[in-house]
Amino acid sequence: MDRLRDRVFPVIAILLVIVAAWYAFAVYMNAPFQRDLDRRAGLTPGTVEFIGKTLSQPKPTMPAPHQVAQNFFENTFLRKVTSARSLVYHSWVTLSSTLLGFTFGTALGILIAVGIVHVIALDRSLMPWIIASQTIPILAVAPMIIVVLAAIGITGLIPKALISTYLSFFPVAVGMVKGLRSPDLMHLDLMHTYNASASQTFWKLRVPASVPFLFASMKVAVAASLVGAIVGELPTGAVAGIGAKLLAGSYYSQTIEMWAALVAGSVVAALLVVLVGFVGRVVERSMGGRPA
């Protein structure tokens, strides 16, 4: 009970601070437009009434938390899943490309890590290029990927998944390299003493030692994959997905819709990270690891 309290109370305290700051910034950001509306209407509201108006504008510069929460609740729980306004529908569209890109990225990252650990030339030549690839803004890469693939007739899910792959393979590759190199020299010498082959050392020592590093990096990768899927929806003119929801909201100044879509993306990312962490704990326990 004390452990639960120590974990929950700090999170709740931080959330309350964030919500309070959010309300303060919403009043500050919406105040100029509300003053202009009151001046044109010849109104002189009191302080409390003025603050209430700034927090209830239909298209505010910065929506208040309760506006976003109301929109999120309505478009998540009160609409059919198949509705074009349902955040569940848009989240599923984005999730499909996220999971595909995450799968590609995880597989690519593991393959690259295995090659780097076992081939010295790859360690010296490939790793710097991998690091350099992540310095290129994804907003610059995404349109090029979309255009090139569309020119050869590849559209739909695959281009968005490849953008997710581009963002998700890097943390997996770095984490797996660290994990595969984590066994102590004493353990490696022991395997050499047992006359173990390179493949036996890999599967019986390096792979088990890399599992915690793998799942820790996969938590980062799955969140990055979701970001890639959302970014990939922006230049494609997609009509569904969280990215498409954000784009439509920006066209029509529907800031409340945009913030609700951002919250939906955050919820999806949190659920994916929790799921990866849960799978990681199950795998570690099945391999004989002790619970933390």
GROMACS .gro file of C-alpha atoms in nm:
model
  292
    1MET     CA    1   0.000   0.000   0.000
    2ASP     CA    2   0.284   0.237   0.084
    3ARG     CA    3   0.456   0.158  -0.248
    4LEU     CA    4   0.134   0.231  -0.435
    5ARG     CA    5   0.090   0.557  -0.247
    6ASP     CA    6   0.450   0.659  -0.317
    7ARG     CA    7   0.395   0.597  -0.688
    8VAL     CA    8   0.047   0.746  -0.728
    9PHE     CA    9   0.061   1.060  -0.517
   10PRO     CA   10   0.358   1.222  -0.699
   11VAL     CA   11   0.191   1.156  -1.035
   12ILE     CA   12  -0.138   1.308  -0.915
   13ALA     CA   13   0.046   1.611  -0.775
   14ILE     CA   14   0.225   1.671  -1.106
   15LEU     CA   15  -0.100   1.631  -1.300
   16LEU     CA   16  -0.273   1.888  -1.077
   17VAL     CA   17   0.011   2.135  -1.134
   18ILE     CA   18  -0.009   2.078  -1.510
   19VAL     CA   19  -0.387   2.128  -1.515
   20ALA     CA   20  -0.361   2.447  -1.308
   21ALA     CA   21  -0.090   2.585  -1.537
   22TRP     CA   22  -0.300   2.483  -1.838
   23TYR     CA   23  -0.599   2.682  -1.712
   24ALA     CA   24  -0.377   2.983  -1.643
   25PHE     CA   25  -0.228   2.975  -1.993
   26ALA     CA   26  -0.573   2.924  -2.147
   27VAL     CA   27  -0.700   3.241  -1.979
   28TYR     CA   28  -0.387   3.432  -2.085
   29MET     CA   29  -0.396   3.312  -2.447
   30ASN     CA   30  -0.772   3.361  -2.497
   31ALA     CA   31  -0.797   3.696  -2.317
   32PRO     CA   32  -0.701   3.926  -2.612
   33PHE     CA   33  -0.968   3.781  -2.841
   34GLN     CA   34  -1.229   3.793  -2.564
   35ARG     CA   35  -1.145   4.159  -2.491
   36ASP     CA   36  -1.195   4.238  -2.859
   37LEU     CA   37  -1.532   4.059  -2.859
   38ASP     CA   38  -1.645   4.247  -2.547
   39ARG     CA   39  -1.526   4.580  -2.687
   40ARG     CA   40  -1.724   4.529  -3.008
   41ALA     CA   41  -2.032   4.428  -2.813
   42GLY     CA   42  -1.994   4.719  -2.571
   43LEU     CA   43  -1.970   4.489  -2.268
   44THR     CA   44  -1.765   4.536  -1.952
   45PRO     CA   45  -1.776   4.201  -1.770
   46GLY     CA   46  -1.631   4.150  -1.425
   47THR     CA   47  -1.316   3.953  -1.364
   48VAL     CA   48  -1.489   3.625  -1.285
   49GLU     CA   49  -1.728   3.658  -1.579
   50PHE     CA   50  -1.440   3.750  -1.811
   51ILE     CA   51  -1.238   3.446  -1.705
   52GLY     CA   52  -1.543   3.226  -1.757
   53LYS     CA   53  -1.581   3.358  -2.111
   54THR     CA   54  -1.216   3.296  -2.195
   55LEU     CA   55  -1.260   2.934  -2.085
   56SER     CA   56  -1.576   2.873  -2.288
   57GLN     CA   57  -1.495   3.009  -2.634
   58PRO     CA   58  -1.611   2.781  -2.918
   59LYS     CA   59  -1.282   2.817  -3.109
   60PRO     CA   60  -1.028   2.928  -2.850
   61THR     CA   61  -0.662   2.993  -2.918
   62MET     CA   62  -0.588   2.749  -2.637
   63PRO     CA   63  -0.877   2.531  -2.519
   64ALA     CA   64  -0.931   2.475  -2.148
   65PRO     CA   65  -0.882   2.125  -2.001
   66HIS     CA   66  -1.255   2.073  -1.942
   67GLN     CA   67  -1.330   2.157  -2.307
   68VAL     CA   68  -1.075   1.903  -2.427
   69ALA     CA   69  -1.198   1.643  -2.178
   70GLN     CA   70  -1.559   1.691  -2.285
   71ASN     CA   71  -1.472   1.662  -2.654
   72PHE     CA   72  -1.255   1.357  -2.588
   73PHE     CA   73  -1.532   1.187  -2.392
   74GLU     CA   74  -1.799   1.260  -2.653
   75ASN     CA   75  -1.589   1.147  -2.950
   76THR     CA   76  -1.458   0.838  -2.771
   77PHE     CA   77  -1.752   0.695  -2.579
   78LEU     CA   78  -2.066   0.858  -2.724
   79ARG     CA   79  -2.005   0.794  -3.094
   80LYS     CA   80  -2.008   0.475  -3.296
   81VAL     CA   81  -1.665   0.327  -3.355
   82THR     CA   82  -1.725   0.343  -3.730
   83SER     CA   83  -1.811   0.714  -3.721
   84ALA     CA   84  -1.570   0.951  -3.898
   85ARG     CA   85  -1.575   1.169  -3.586
   86SER     CA   86  -1.491   0.887  -3.347
   87LEU     CA   87  -1.147   0.914  -3.192
   88VAL     CA   88  -1.147   0.536  -3.153
   89TYR     CA   89  -1.179   0.501  -3.530
   90HIS     CA   90  -0.901   0.751  -3.600
   91SER     CA   91  -0.679   0.596  -3.333
   92TRP     CA   92  -0.723   0.251  -3.486
   93VAL     CA   93  -0.621   0.378  -3.830
   94THR     CA   94  -0.305   0.529  -3.683
   95LEU     CA   95  -0.244   0.226  -3.463
   96SER     CA   96  -0.244  -0.011  -3.759
   97SER     CA   97   0.044   0.170  -3.929
   98THR     CA   98   0.215   0.217  -3.592
   99LEU     CA   99   0.220  -0.155  -3.516
  100LEU     CA  100   0.338  -0.247  -3.864
  101GLY     CA  101   0.615   0.012  -3.854
  102PHE     CA  102   0.710  -0.092  -3.502
  103THR     CA  103   0.738  -0.454  -3.613
  104PHE     CA  104   0.957  -0.358  -3.909
  105GLY     CA  105   1.166  -0.125  -3.696
  106THR     CA  106   1.220  -0.379  -3.418
  107ALA     CA  107   1.326  -0.649  -3.664
  108LEU     CA  108   1.556  -0.408  -3.850
  109GLY     CA  109   1.708  -0.280  -3.526
  110ILE     CA  110   1.781  -0.631  -3.399
  111LEU     CA  111   1.941  -0.733  -3.730
  112ILE     CA  112   2.158  -0.421  -3.735
  113ALA     CA  113   2.263  -0.476  -3.372
  114VAL     CA  114   2.359  -0.837  -3.434
  115GLY     CA  115   2.567  -0.733  -3.734
  116ILE     CA  116   2.739  -0.452  -3.544
  117VAL     CA  117   2.830  -0.677  -3.250
  118HIS     CA  118   2.970  -0.957  -3.466
  119VAL     CA  119   3.128  -0.763  -3.754
  120ILE     CA  120   3.389  -0.505  -3.658
  121ALA     CA  121   3.364  -0.332  -3.996
  122LEU     CA  122   2.993  -0.268  -3.942
  123ASP     CA  123   3.060  -0.134  -3.594
  124ARG     CA  124   3.305   0.123  -3.731
  125SER     CA  125   3.117   0.212  -4.049
  126LEU     CA  126   2.744   0.160  -3.991
  127MET     CA  127   2.688   0.295  -3.640
  128PRO     CA  128   2.794   0.655  -3.724
  129TRP     CA  129   2.554   0.658  -4.019
  130ILE     CA  130   2.273   0.523  -3.802
  131ILE     CA  131   2.329   0.804  -3.554
  132ALA     CA  132   2.350   1.061  -3.833
  133SER     CA  133   2.021   0.938  -3.981
  134GLN     CA  134   1.837   1.049  -3.669
  135THR     CA  135   1.957   1.408  -3.704
  136ILE     CA  136   1.744   1.453  -4.018
  137PRO     CA  137   1.403   1.605  -3.929
  138ILE     CA  138   1.124   1.355  -3.986
  139LEU     CA  139   0.907   1.634  -4.130
  140ALA     CA  140   1.162   1.665  -4.413
  141VAL     CA  141   1.192   1.292  -4.472
  142ALA     CA  142   0.822   1.201  -4.462
  143PRO     CA  143   0.709   1.390  -4.778
  144MET     CA  144   0.999   1.247  -4.978
  145ILE     CA  145   0.912   0.892  -4.874
  146ILE     CA  146   0.545   0.947  -4.958
  147VAL     CA  147   0.621   1.098  -5.301
  148VAL     CA  148   0.880   0.837  -5.401
  149LEU     CA  149   0.663   0.543  -5.301
  150ALA     CA  150   0.355   0.694  -5.464
  151ALA     CA  151   0.553   0.727  -5.790
  152ILE     CA  152   0.603   0.349  -5.795
  153GLY     CA  153   0.244   0.279  -5.697
  154ILE     CA  154   0.287   0.213  -5.326
  155THR     CA  155   0.032   0.405  -5.120
  156GLY     CA  156  -0.182   0.357  -4.813
  157LEU     CA  157  -0.048   0.178  -4.508
  158ILE     CA  158   0.306   0.093  -4.622
  159PRO     CA  159   0.445   0.449  -4.658
  160LYS     CA  160   0.324   0.545  -4.310
  161ALA     CA  161   0.465   0.222  -4.168
  162LEU     CA  162   0.804   0.292  -4.327
  163ILE     CA  163   0.813   0.636  -4.166
  164SER     CA  164   0.739   0.468  -3.833
  165THR     CA  165   1.016   0.220  -3.907
  166TYR     CA  166   1.259   0.506  -3.967
  167LEU     CA  167   1.196   0.641  -3.618
  168SER     CA  168   1.165   0.313  -3.429
  169PHE     CA  169   1.464   0.111  -3.549
  170PHE     CA  170   1.724   0.342  -3.392
  171PRO     CA  171   1.646   0.292  -3.021
  172VAL     CA  172   1.614  -0.083  -3.075
  173ALA     CA  173   1.948  -0.101  -3.255
  174VAL     CA  174   2.128   0.100  -2.986
  175GLY     CA  175   1.963  -0.091  -2.701
  176MET     CA  176   2.037  -0.430  -2.851
  177VAL     CA  177   2.401  -0.340  -2.918
  178LYS     CA  178   2.433  -0.243  -2.553
  179GLY     CA  179   2.252  -0.561  -2.445
  180LEU     CA  180   2.449  -0.800  -2.663
  181ARG     CA  181   2.771  -0.650  -2.528
  182SER     CA  182   2.654  -0.654  -2.166
  183PRO     CA  183   2.781  -1.002  -2.060
  184ASP     CA  184   3.085  -0.982  -1.832
  185LEU     CA  185   3.423  -1.087  -1.964
  186MET     CA  186   3.423  -1.359  -1.700
  187HIS     CA  187   3.107  -1.512  -1.848
  188LEU     CA  188   3.250  -1.495  -2.199
  189ASP     CA  189   3.570  -1.664  -2.078
  190LEU     CA  190   3.358  -1.931  -1.911
  191MET     CA  191   3.177  -2.004  -2.239
  192HIS     CA  192   3.516  -2.019  -2.411
  193THR     CA  193   3.635  -2.263  -2.145
  194TYR     CA  194   3.334  -2.483  -2.217
  195ASN     CA  195   3.441  -2.477  -2.584
  196ALA     CA  196   3.113  -2.310  -2.682
  197SER     CA  197   3.078  -2.205  -3.042
  198ALA     CA  198   3.000  -1.848  -3.143
  199SER     CA  199   2.636  -1.938  -3.205
  200GLN     CA  200   2.606  -2.111  -2.867
  201THR     CA  201   2.756  -1.807  -2.693
  202PHE     CA  202   2.514  -1.585  -2.880
  203TRP     CA  203   2.197  -1.779  -2.799
  204LYS     CA  204   2.283  -1.895  -2.447
  205LEU     CA  205   2.460  -1.585  -2.315
  206ARG     CA  206   2.428  -1.273  -2.527
  207VAL     CA  207   2.058  -1.301  -2.616
  208PRO     CA  208   1.935  -1.366  -2.258
  209ALA     CA  209   2.152  -1.080  -2.132
  210SER     CA  210   2.008  -0.845  -2.395
  211VAL     CA  211   1.640  -0.905  -2.317
  212PRO     CA  212   1.605  -0.628  -2.053
  213PHE     CA  213   1.781  -0.384  -2.285
  214LEU     CA  214   1.561  -0.491  -2.576
  215PHE     CA  215   1.230  -0.426  -2.402
  216ALA     CA  216   1.354  -0.100  -2.252
  217SER     CA  217   1.443   0.022  -2.600
  218MET     CA  218   1.116  -0.112  -2.742
  219LYS     CA  219   0.924   0.117  -2.506
  220VAL     CA  220   1.096   0.414  -2.667
  221ALA     CA  221   1.058   0.265  -3.014
  222VAL     CA  222   0.682   0.207  -2.992
  223ALA     CA  223   0.622   0.566  -2.886
  224ALA     CA  224   0.847   0.692  -3.166
  225SER     CA  225   0.663   0.466  -3.408
  226LEU     CA  226   0.333   0.631  -3.316
  227VAL     CA  227   0.485   0.973  -3.379
  228GLY     CA  228   0.607   0.853  -3.718
  229ALA     CA  229   0.262   0.722  -3.810
  230ILE     CA  230   0.100   1.054  -3.718
  231VAL     CA  231   0.359   1.254  -3.911
  232GLY     CA  232   0.320   1.018  -4.206
  233GLU     CA  233  -0.051   1.101  -4.226
  234LEU     CA  234   0.009   1.474  -4.265
  235PRO     CA  235   0.155   1.491  -4.620
  236THR     CA  236  -0.060   1.209  -4.760
  237GLY     CA  237  -0.391   1.394  -4.745
  238ALA     CA  238  -0.528   1.111  -4.533
  239VAL     CA  239  -0.895   1.133  -4.436
  240ALA     CA  240  -0.859   0.911  -4.129
  241GLY     CA  241  -0.610   0.884  -3.848
  242ILE     CA  242  -0.493   1.108  -3.568
  243GLY     CA  243  -0.270   1.301  -3.807
  244ALA     CA  244  -0.563   1.358  -4.043
  245LYS     CA  245  -0.771   1.474  -3.745
  246LEU     CA  246  -0.502   1.725  -3.652
  247LEU     CA  247  -0.474   1.848  -4.010
  248ALA     CA  248  -0.850   1.895  -4.047
  249GLY     CA  249  -0.862   2.079  -3.716
  250SER     CA  250  -0.587   2.317  -3.826
  251TYR     CA  251  -0.771   2.392  -4.153
  252TYR     CA  252  -1.093   2.494  -3.975
  253SER     CA  253  -0.940   2.636  -3.654
  254GLN     CA  254  -1.101   2.359  -3.448
  255THR     CA  255  -0.848   2.377  -3.169
  256ILE     CA  256  -1.057   2.173  -2.928
  257GLU     CA  257  -1.072   1.888  -3.181
  258MET     CA  258  -0.696   1.913  -3.230
  259TRP     CA  259  -0.618   1.896  -2.860
  260ALA     CA  260  -0.860   1.605  -2.812
  261ALA     CA  261  -0.679   1.420  -3.093
  262LEU     CA  262  -0.347   1.491  -2.921
  263VAL     CA  263  -0.486   1.346  -2.598
  264ALA     CA  264  -0.604   1.040  -2.790
  265GLY     CA  265  -0.255   0.996  -2.932
  266SER     CA  266  -0.106   1.028  -2.585
  267VAL     CA  267  -0.344   0.765  -2.448
  268VAL     CA  268  -0.258   0.526  -2.732
  269ALA     CA  269   0.115   0.581  -2.675
  270ALA     CA  270   0.080   0.522  -2.300
  271LEU     CA  271  -0.115   0.200  -2.358
  272LEU     CA  272   0.145   0.074  -2.606
  273VAL     CA  273   0.432   0.147  -2.366
  274VAL     CA  274   0.249  -0.027  -2.081
  275LEU     CA  275   0.179  -0.328  -2.306
  276VAL     CA  276   0.544  -0.356  -2.410
  277GLY     CA  277   0.651  -0.330  -2.047
  278PHE     CA  278   0.405  -0.601  -1.946
  279VAL     CA  279   0.527  -0.834  -2.220
  280GLY     CA  280   0.884  -0.762  -2.114
  281ARG     CA  281   0.812  -0.860  -1.753
  282VAL     CA  282   0.639  -1.180  -1.865
  283VAL     CA  283   0.933  -1.276  -2.087
  284GLU     CA  284   1.189  -1.201  -1.816
  285ARG     CA  285   0.998  -1.410  -1.558
  286SER     CA  286   0.965  -1.696  -1.805
  287MET     CA  287   1.345  -1.685  -1.843
  288GLY     CA  288   1.392  -1.706  -1.467
  289GLY     CA  289   1.427  -1.336  -1.390
  290ARG     CA  290   1.323  -1.208  -1.051
  291PRO     CA  291   1.041  -0.951  -1.028
  292ALA     CA  292   1.156  -0.600  -0.941
   0.00000   0.00000   0.00000
